[in-house]
mmCIF file of C-alpha atoms in Angstrom:
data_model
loop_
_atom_site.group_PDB
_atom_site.id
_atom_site.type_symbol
_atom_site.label_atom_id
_atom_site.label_comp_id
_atom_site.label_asym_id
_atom_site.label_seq_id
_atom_site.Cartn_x
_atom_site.Cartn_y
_atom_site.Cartn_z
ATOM 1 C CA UNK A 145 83.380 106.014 115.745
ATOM 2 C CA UNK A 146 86.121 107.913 113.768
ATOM 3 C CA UNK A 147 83.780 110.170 111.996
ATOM 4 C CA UNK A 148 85.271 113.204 114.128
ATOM 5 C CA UNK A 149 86.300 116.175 112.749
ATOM 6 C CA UNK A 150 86.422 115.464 108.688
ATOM 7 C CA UNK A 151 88.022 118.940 107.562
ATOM 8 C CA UNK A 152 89.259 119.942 103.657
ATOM 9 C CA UNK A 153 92.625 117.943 103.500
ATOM 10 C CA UNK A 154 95.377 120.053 102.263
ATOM 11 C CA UNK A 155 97.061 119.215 99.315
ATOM 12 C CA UNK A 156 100.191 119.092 97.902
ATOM 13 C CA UNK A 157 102.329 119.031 94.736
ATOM 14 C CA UNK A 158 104.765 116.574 93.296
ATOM 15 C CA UNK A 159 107.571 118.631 94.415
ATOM 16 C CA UNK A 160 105.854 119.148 97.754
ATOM 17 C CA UNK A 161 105.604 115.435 98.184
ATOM 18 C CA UNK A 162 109.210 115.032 97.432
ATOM 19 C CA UNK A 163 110.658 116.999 100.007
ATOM 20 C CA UNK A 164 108.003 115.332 102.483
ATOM 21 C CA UNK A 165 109.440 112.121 101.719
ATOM 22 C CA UNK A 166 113.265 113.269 101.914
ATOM 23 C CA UNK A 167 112.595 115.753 104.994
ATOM 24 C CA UNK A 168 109.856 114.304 107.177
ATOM 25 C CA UNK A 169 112.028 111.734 109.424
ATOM 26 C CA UNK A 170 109.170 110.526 111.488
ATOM 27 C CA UNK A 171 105.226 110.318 110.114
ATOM 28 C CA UNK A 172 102.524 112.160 112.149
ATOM 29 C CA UNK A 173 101.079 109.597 113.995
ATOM 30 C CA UNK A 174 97.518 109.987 113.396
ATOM 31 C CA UNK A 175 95.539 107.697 115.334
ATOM 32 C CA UNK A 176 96.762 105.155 118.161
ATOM 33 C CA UNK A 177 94.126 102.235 118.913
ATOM 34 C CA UNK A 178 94.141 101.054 122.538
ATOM 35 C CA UNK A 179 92.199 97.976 121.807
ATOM 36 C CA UNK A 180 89.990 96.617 119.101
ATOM 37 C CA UNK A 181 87.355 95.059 120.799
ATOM 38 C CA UNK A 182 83.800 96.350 120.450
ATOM 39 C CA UNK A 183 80.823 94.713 121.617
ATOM 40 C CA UNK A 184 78.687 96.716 119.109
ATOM 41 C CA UNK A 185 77.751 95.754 115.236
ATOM 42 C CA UNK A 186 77.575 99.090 113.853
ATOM 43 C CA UNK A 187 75.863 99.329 110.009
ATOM 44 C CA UNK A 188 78.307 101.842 108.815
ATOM 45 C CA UNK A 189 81.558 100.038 109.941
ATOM 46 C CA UNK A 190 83.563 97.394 108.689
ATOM 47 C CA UNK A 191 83.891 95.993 112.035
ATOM 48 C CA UNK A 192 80.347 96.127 112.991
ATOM 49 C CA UNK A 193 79.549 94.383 109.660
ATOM 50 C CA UNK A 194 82.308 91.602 110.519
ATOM 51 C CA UNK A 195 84.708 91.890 108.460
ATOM 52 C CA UNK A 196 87.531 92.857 111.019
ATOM 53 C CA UNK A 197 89.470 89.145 110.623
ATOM 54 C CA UNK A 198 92.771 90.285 112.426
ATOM 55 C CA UNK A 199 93.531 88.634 116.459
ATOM 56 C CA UNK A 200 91.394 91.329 119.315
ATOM 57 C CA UNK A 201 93.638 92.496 122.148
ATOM 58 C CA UNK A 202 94.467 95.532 123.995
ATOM 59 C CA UNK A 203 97.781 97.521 123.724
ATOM 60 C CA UNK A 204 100.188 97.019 126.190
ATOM 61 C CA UNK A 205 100.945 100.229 128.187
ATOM 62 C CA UNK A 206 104.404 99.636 127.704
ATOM 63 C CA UNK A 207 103.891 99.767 123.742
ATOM 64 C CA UNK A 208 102.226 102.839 124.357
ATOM 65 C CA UNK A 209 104.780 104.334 125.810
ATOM 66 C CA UNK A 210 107.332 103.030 122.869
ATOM 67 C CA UNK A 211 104.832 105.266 120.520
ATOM 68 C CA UNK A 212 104.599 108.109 122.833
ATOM 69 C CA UNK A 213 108.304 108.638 122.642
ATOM 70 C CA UNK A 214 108.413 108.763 118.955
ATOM 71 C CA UNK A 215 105.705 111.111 118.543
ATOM 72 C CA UNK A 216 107.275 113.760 116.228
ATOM 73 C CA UNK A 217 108.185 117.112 117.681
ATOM 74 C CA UNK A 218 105.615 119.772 116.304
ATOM 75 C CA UNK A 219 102.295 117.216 117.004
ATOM 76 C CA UNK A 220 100.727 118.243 119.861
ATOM 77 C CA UNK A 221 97.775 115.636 119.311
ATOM 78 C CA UNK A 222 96.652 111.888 120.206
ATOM 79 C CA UNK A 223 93.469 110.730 118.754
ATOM 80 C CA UNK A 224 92.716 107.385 121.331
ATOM 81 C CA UNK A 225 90.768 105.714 118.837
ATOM 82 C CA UNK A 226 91.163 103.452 115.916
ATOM 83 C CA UNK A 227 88.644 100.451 115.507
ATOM 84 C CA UNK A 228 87.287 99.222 118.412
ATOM 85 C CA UNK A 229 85.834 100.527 121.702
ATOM 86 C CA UNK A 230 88.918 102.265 123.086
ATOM 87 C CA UNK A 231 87.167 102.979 127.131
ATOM 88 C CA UNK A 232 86.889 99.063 127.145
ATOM 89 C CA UNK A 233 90.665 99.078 127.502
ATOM 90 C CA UNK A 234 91.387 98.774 131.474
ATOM 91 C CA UNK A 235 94.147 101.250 131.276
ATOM 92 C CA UNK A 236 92.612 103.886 129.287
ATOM 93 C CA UNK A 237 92.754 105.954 132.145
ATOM 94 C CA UNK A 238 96.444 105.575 132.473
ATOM 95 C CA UNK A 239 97.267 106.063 128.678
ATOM 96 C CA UNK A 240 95.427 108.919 129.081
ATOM 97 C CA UNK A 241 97.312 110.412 131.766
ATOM 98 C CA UNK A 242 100.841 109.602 130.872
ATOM 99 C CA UNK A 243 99.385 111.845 127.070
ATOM 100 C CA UNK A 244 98.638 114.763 129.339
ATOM 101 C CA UNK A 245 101.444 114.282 131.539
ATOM 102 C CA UNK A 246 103.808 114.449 128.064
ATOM 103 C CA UNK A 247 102.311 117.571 127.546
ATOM 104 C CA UNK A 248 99.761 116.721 124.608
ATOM 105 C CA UNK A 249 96.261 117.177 124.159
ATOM 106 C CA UNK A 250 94.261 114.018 123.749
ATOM 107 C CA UNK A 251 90.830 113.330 121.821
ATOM 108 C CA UNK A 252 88.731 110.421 122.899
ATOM 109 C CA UNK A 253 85.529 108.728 121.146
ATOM 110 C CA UNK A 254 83.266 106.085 122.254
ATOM 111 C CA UNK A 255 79.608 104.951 122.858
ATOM 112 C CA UNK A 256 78.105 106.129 126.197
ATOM 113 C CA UNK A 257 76.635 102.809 125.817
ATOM 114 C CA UNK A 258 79.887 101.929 127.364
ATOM 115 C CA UNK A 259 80.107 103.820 130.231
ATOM 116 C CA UNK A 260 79.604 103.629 133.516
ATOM 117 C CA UNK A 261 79.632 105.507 136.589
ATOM 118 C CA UNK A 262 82.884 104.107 138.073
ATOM 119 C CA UNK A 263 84.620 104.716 134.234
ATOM 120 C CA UNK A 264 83.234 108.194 134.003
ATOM 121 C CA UNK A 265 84.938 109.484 136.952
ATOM 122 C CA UNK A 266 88.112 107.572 135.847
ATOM 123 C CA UNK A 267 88.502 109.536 132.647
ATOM 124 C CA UNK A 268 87.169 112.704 133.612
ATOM 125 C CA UNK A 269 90.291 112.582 136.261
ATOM 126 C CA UNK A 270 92.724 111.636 133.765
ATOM 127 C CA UNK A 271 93.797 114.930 131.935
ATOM 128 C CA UNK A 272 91.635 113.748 128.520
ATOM 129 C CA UNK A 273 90.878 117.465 126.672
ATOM 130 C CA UNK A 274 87.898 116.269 124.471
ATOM 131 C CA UNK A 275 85.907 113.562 124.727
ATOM 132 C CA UNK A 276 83.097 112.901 121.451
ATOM 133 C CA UNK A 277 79.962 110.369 122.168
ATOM 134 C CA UNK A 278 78.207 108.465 119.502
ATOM 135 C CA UNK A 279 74.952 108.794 119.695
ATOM 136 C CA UNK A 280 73.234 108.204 116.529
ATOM 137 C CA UNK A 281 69.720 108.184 117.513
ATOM 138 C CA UNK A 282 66.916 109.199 120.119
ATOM 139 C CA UNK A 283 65.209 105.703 120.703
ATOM 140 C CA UNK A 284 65.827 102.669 122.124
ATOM 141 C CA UNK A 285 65.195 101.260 118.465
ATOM 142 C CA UNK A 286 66.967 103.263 116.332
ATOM 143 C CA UNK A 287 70.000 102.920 118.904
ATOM 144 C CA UNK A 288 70.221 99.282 118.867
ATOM 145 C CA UNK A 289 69.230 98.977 114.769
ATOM 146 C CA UNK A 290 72.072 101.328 114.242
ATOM 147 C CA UNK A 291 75.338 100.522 116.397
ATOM 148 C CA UNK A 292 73.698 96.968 118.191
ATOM 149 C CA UNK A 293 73.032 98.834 121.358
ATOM 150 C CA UNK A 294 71.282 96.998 124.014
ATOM 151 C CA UNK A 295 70.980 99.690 126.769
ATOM 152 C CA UNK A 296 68.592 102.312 126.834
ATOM 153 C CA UNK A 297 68.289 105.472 125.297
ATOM 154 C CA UNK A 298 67.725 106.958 128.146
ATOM 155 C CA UNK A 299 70.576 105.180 129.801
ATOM 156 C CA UNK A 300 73.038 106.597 127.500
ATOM 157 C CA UNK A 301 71.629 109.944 128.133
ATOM 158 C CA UNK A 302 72.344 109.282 131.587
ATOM 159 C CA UNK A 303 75.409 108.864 131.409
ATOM 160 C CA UNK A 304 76.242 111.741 128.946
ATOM 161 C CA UNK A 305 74.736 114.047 131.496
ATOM 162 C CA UNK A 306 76.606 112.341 134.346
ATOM 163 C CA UNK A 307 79.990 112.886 132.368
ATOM 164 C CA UNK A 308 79.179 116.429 131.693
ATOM 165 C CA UNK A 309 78.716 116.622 135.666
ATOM 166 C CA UNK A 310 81.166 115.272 136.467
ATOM 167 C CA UNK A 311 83.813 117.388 134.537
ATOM 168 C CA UNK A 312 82.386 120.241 135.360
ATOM 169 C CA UNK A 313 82.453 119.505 139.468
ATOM 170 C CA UNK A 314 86.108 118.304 138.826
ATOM 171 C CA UNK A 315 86.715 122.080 137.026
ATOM 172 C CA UNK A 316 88.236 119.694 133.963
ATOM 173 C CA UNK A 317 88.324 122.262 130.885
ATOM 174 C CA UNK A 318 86.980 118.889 129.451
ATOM 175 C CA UNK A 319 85.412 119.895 125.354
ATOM 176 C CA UNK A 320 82.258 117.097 125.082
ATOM 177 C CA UNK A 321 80.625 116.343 121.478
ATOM 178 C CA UNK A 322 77.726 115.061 121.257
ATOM 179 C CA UNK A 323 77.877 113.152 117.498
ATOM 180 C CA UNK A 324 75.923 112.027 114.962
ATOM 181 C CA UNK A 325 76.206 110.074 111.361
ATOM 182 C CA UNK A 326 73.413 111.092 108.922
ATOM 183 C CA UNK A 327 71.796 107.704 108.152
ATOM 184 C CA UNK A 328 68.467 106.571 106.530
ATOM 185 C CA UNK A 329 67.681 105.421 109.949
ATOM 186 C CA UNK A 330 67.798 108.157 111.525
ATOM 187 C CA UNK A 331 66.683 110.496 109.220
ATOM 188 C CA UNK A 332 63.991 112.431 111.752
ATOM 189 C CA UNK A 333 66.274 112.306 114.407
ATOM 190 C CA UNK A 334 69.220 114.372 112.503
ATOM 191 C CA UNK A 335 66.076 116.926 111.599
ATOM 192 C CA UNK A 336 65.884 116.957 115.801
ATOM 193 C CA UNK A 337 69.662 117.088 116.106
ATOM 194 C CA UNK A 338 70.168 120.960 117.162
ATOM 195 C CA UNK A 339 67.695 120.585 119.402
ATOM 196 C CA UNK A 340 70.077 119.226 121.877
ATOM 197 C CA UNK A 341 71.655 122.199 122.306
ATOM 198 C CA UNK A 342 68.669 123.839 123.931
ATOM 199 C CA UNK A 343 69.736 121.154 126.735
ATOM 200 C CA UNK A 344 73.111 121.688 126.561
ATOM 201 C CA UNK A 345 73.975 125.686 125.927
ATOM 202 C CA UNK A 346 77.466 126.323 127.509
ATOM 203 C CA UNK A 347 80.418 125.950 125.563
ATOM 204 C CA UNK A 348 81.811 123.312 127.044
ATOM 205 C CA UNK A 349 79.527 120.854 125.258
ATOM 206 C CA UNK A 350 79.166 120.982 121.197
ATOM 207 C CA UNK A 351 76.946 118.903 118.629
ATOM 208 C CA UNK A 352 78.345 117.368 115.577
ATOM 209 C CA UNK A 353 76.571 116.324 112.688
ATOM 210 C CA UNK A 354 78.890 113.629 110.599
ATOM 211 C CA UNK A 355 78.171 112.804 107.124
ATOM 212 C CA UNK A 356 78.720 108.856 106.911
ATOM 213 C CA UNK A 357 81.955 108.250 104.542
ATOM 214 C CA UNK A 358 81.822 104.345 104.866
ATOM 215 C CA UNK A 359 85.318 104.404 105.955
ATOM 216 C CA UNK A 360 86.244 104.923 102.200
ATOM 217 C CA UNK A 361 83.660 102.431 100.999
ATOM 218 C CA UNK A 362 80.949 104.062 98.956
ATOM 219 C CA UNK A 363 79.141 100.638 98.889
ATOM 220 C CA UNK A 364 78.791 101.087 103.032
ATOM 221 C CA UNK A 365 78.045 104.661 102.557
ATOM 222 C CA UNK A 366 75.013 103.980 99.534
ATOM 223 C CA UNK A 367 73.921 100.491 102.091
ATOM 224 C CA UNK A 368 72.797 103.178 105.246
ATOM 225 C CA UNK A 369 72.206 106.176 103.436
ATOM 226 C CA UNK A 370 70.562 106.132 99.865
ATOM 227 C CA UNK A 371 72.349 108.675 98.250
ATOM 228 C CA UNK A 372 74.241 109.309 100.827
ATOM 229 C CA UNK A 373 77.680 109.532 98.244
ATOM 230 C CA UNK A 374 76.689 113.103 97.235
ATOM 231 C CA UNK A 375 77.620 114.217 100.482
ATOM 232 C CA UNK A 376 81.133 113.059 100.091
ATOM 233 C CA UNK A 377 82.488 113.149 96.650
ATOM 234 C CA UNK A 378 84.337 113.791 94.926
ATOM 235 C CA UNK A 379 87.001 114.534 97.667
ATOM 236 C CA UNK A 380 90.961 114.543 97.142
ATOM 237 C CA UNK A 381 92.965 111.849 96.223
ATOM 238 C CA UNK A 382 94.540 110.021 99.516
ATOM 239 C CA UNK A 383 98.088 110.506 99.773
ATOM 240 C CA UNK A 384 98.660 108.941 103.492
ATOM 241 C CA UNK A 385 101.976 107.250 102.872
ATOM 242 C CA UNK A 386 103.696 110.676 102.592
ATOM 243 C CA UNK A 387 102.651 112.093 105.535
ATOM 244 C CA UNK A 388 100.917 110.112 108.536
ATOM 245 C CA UNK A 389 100.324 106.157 109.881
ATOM 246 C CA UNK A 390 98.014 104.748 112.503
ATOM 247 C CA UNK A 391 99.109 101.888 115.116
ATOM 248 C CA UNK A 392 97.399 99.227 116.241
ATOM 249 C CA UNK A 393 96.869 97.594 119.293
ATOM 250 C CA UNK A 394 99.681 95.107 118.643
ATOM 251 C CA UNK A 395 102.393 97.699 118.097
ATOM 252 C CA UNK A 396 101.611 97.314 113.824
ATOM 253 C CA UNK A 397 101.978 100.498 112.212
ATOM 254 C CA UNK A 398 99.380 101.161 109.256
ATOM 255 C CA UNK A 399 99.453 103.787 106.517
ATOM 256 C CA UNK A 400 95.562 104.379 106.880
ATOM 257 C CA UNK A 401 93.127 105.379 109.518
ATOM 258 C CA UNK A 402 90.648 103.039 107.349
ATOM 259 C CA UNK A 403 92.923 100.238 107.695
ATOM 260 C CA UNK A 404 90.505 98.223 109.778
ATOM 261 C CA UNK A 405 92.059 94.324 109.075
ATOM 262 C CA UNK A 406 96.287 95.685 108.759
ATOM 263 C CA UNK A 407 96.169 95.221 105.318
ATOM 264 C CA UNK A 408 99.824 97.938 104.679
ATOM 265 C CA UNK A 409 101.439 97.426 107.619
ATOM 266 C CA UNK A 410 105.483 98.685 107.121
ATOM 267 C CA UNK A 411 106.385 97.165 110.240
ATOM 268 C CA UNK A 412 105.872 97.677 114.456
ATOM 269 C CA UNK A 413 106.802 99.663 117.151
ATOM 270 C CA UNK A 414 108.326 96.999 118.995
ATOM 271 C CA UNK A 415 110.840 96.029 116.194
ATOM 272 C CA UNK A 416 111.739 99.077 114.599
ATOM 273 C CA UNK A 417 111.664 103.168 115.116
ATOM 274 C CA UNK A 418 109.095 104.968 112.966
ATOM 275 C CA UNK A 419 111.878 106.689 111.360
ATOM 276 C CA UNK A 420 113.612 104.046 109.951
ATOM 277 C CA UNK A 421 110.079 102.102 108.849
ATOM 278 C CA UNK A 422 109.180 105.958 107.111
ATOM 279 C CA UNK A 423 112.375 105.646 105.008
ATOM 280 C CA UNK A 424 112.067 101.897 104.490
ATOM 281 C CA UNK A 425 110.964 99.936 101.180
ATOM 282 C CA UNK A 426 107.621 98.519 101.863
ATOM 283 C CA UNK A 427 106.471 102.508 102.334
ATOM 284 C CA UNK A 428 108.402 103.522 99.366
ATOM 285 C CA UNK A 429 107.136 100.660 97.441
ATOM 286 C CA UNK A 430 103.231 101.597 98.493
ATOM 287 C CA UNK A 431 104.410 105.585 97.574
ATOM 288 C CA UNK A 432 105.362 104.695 94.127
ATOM 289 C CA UNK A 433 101.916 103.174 93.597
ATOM 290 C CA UNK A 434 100.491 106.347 94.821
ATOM 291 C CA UNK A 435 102.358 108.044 92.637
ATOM 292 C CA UNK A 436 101.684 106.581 89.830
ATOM 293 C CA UNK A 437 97.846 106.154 90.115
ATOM 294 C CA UNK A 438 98.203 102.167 90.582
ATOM 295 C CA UNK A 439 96.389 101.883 93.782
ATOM 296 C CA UNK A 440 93.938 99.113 93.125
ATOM 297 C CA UNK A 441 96.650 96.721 93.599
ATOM 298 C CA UNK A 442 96.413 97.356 96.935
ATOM 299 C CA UNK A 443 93.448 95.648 98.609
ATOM 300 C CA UNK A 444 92.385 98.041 100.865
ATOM 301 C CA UNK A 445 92.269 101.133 98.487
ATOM 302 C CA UNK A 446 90.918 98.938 95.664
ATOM 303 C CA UNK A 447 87.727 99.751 96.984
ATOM 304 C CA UNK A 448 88.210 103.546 98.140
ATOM 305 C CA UNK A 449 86.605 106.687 96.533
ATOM 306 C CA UNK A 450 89.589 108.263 97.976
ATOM 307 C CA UNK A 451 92.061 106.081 96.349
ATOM 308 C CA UNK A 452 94.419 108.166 93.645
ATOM 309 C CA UNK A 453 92.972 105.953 91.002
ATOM 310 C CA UNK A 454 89.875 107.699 90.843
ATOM 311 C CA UNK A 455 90.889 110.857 89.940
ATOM 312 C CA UNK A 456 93.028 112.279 87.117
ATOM 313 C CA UNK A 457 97.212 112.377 87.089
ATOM 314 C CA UNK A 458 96.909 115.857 87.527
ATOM 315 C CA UNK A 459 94.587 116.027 90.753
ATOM 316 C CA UNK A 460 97.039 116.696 93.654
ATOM 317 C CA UNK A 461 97.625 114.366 96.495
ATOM 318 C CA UNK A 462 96.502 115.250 99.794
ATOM 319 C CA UNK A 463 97.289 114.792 103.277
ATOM 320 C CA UNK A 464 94.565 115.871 106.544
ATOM 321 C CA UNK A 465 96.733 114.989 109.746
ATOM 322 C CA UNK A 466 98.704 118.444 110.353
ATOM 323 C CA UNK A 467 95.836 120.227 108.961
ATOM 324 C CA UNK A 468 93.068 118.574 111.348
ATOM 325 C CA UNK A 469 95.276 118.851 114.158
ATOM 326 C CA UNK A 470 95.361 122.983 113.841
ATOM 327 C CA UNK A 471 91.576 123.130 113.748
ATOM 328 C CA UNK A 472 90.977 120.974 116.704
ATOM 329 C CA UNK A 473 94.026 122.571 118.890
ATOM 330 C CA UNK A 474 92.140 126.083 117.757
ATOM 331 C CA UNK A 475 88.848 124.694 119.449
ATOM 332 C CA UNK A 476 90.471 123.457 122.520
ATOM 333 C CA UNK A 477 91.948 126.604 122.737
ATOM 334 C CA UNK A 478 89.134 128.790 122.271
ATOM 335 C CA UNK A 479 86.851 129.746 125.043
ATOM 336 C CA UNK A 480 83.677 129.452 122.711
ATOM 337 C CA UNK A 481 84.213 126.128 121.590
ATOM 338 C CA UNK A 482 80.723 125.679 120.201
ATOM 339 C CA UNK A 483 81.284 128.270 117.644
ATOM 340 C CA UNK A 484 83.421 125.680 115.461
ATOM 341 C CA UNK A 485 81.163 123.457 115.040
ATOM 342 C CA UNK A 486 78.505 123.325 112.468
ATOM 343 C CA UNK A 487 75.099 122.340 113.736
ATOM 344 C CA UNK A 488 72.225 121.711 111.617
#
């Protein structure tokens, strides 16, 4: 789901990172997951391949608030997505709403798969500025070989078109993307992708061709798309605990957006501020590693391409949060959205 938007992370040196650890009092909160549950079994996702052990649940909407209010002064956006199938969450309508009621922009992605009618209405009303839909192929096979869909191509077309409809009859400056992970199985359908556009030319509606990163795992990536690593690396070195975290449905704060099981959480929402937690020990701790290049200790970046122990001392860390945030606020803003996006 969280293939949205991968830009160049900026990077930064030792000094830089220094005065980002001294200076920045609260991290940029990166992604906020309103529920991990997710009915689909998705081959290019560690949750779809079962390996998510951690309890399911939804986020309270009074924990969403409690993150809300610590949301650092200069971000401007909420990305309503983590793991899981975030429109399955019966408040997402209301979390939603309270985000554009604060005065932020949010960013929603999910499986029209999961849609309905009723819940298309619901979120086109709710002040959501762009919403992106999965839809990794053009076939009732490929569709449920792929993510475990059951309903229809068609269907999901359906209600994709009804969505778009819908926004526009409600005159919601709503941005739609249409997206899709390069896989082996859907090889002839990413030669088709562009072609959508030919149904969809306004600028309110964009296409988005992902290249699948495996959430970090090159194993997942080479698994759905033979040779599908030369498409990714070599990147930059991760350097996440200086800048940004991710929360999850529980309150749990995380230092990753890969973190798909909590494997670094510093602490949660409901028990301490994000400040403190930024300046506490188990972050500091998790830093030095970075650091210092000792990152396979930890067991979720023991098996990332973007973990700093992959790439030589002298290869700067980097950060994407702030950086992503700029280009996606820049497309909201602009009245020719489609002209961000590359479409092959």
């Amino acid at each position: 789901m969280r293939q949205l938007f991968p830009i160049r992370a900026h990077t930064f040196n030792q000094f830089t990172l220094e005065k980002m650890k001294n200076f920045i009092k609260t991290p940029y909160i990166y992604e906020i997951e309103p529920t991990n549950h997710c009915p689909y079994t998705c081959i290019m996702c560690p949750k779809g391949l079962g390996r998510m052990k951690r309890p399911l649940g939804f986020m309270k909407l009074d924990t969403f608030q409690i993150i809300l209010e610590q949301f650092p002064p200069s971000q401007k956006l909420v990305r309503m997505h983590h793991f899981g199938e975030a429109v399955l969450h019966p408040g997402i309508d209301k979390m939603l709403k309270s985000v554009h009621e604060q005065g932020l922009f949010s960013v929603l992605s999910l499986n029209p798969a999961s849609l309905t009618l009723k819940l298309n209405r619901k979120i086109a009303k709710s002040g959501v500025d762009l919403v992106c839909f999965s839809l990794d192929a053009f076939n009732n096979e490929g569709l449920h070989k792929i993510r475990g869909i059951k309903r229809s191509y068609e269907n999901c077309r359906a209600m994709i078109d009804d969505f778009i409809a819908v926004s526009r009859k409600l005159n919601r400056n709503i941005l739609k993307v249409i997206q899709m992970v390069r896989l082996d199985a859907n090889k002839e359908d990413c030669k088709k992708f562009q072609d959508i556009k030919k149904i969809y030319p306004e600028s309110d509606v964009s296409l988005y061709l992902a290249e699948n990163n495996g959430f970090g795992n090159l194993d997942i990536v080479e698994q759905t798309l033979v040779g599908g690593s030369r498409y990714i690396l070599p990147g930059t070195p991760c350097g996440t605990p200086f800048s940004e975290v991710a929360i999850l449905w529980n309150g749990d704060v995380v230092l990753c957006c890969y973190d798909y099981d909590g494997f670094n959480v510093i602490g949660n929402v409901h028990e301490e501020k994000l400040s403190k937690m930024w300046q506490g020990s188990k972050v500091n701790k998790i830093r030095a590693l970075f650091e210092n290049r000792q990152t396979r200790s930890l067991p979720l970046c023991s098996n990332c391409f973007l973990a700093p122990d992959n790439f030589r001392k002298g290869v700067k860390l980097s950060v994407k949060g702030v950086e992503e945030e700029r280009t996606i606020l820049k497309i909201l803003s602009d009245t020719q959205c489609s002209s961000f996006f590359k479409i092959w």
